[in-house]
C-alpha angles and dihedrals in degrees: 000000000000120000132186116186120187124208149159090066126136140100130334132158116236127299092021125117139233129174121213133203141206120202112205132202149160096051137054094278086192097074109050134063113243132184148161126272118181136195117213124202102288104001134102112254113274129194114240114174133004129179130208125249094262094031085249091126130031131184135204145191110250082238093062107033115130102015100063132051133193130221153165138207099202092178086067104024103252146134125204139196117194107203116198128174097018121197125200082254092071089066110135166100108289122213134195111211134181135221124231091233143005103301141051093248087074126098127265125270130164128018126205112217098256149244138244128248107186105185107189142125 
């Protein structure tokens, strides 16, 4: 069966970085897009980056635009967020989340648990 497993989160002040990773198995990770949603204390889940099948296109929240990047190893299944500059406001449970086809356009899928960003000094 699919499995997404999130990992590299925990506690950081502001303007620190973290990068985080999602191991995925059970299906040809190759061939879907896949991306990060978070919830943050309070707040409905949002989706805040997605990357096409072959890594051709990526997409980000306005919130998060040039201090995180998105990326995949499709040789070893994984998807990765660096986080850079990182503000108290990025606090959350991150989720790796899967697309039903090559590109971001199309629907969710699967969610991995989460992990927690904890941005604090």
């Amino acid at each position: 069966q699919v499995q997404l497993v999130e990992s590299g989160g925990g506690l950081v002040q502001p303007g620190g970085s973290l990068r985080l990773s999602c191991l995925a198995s059970g299906f040809r990770f190759e061939n879907y897009a896949i991306g990060w949603f978070r919830q943050r204390p309070g707040n409905e889940r949002e989706g805040i980056s997605c990357i096409s099948s072959s890594a051709d296109r990526t997409y980000y929240q306005n919130s998060v635009k040039g201090r995180f990047t998105i990326s995949r190893d499709n040789d070893v299944n994984t998807l990765y967020l660096q986080m850079d500059n990182l503000k108290p406001e990025d606090t959350a449970v991150y989720y790796c989340v899967t697309r039903s086809g090559p590109s971001c356009e199309y629907g969710l899928d699967n969610w991995g648990k989460g992990t927690l960003v904890t941005v604090s000094s």
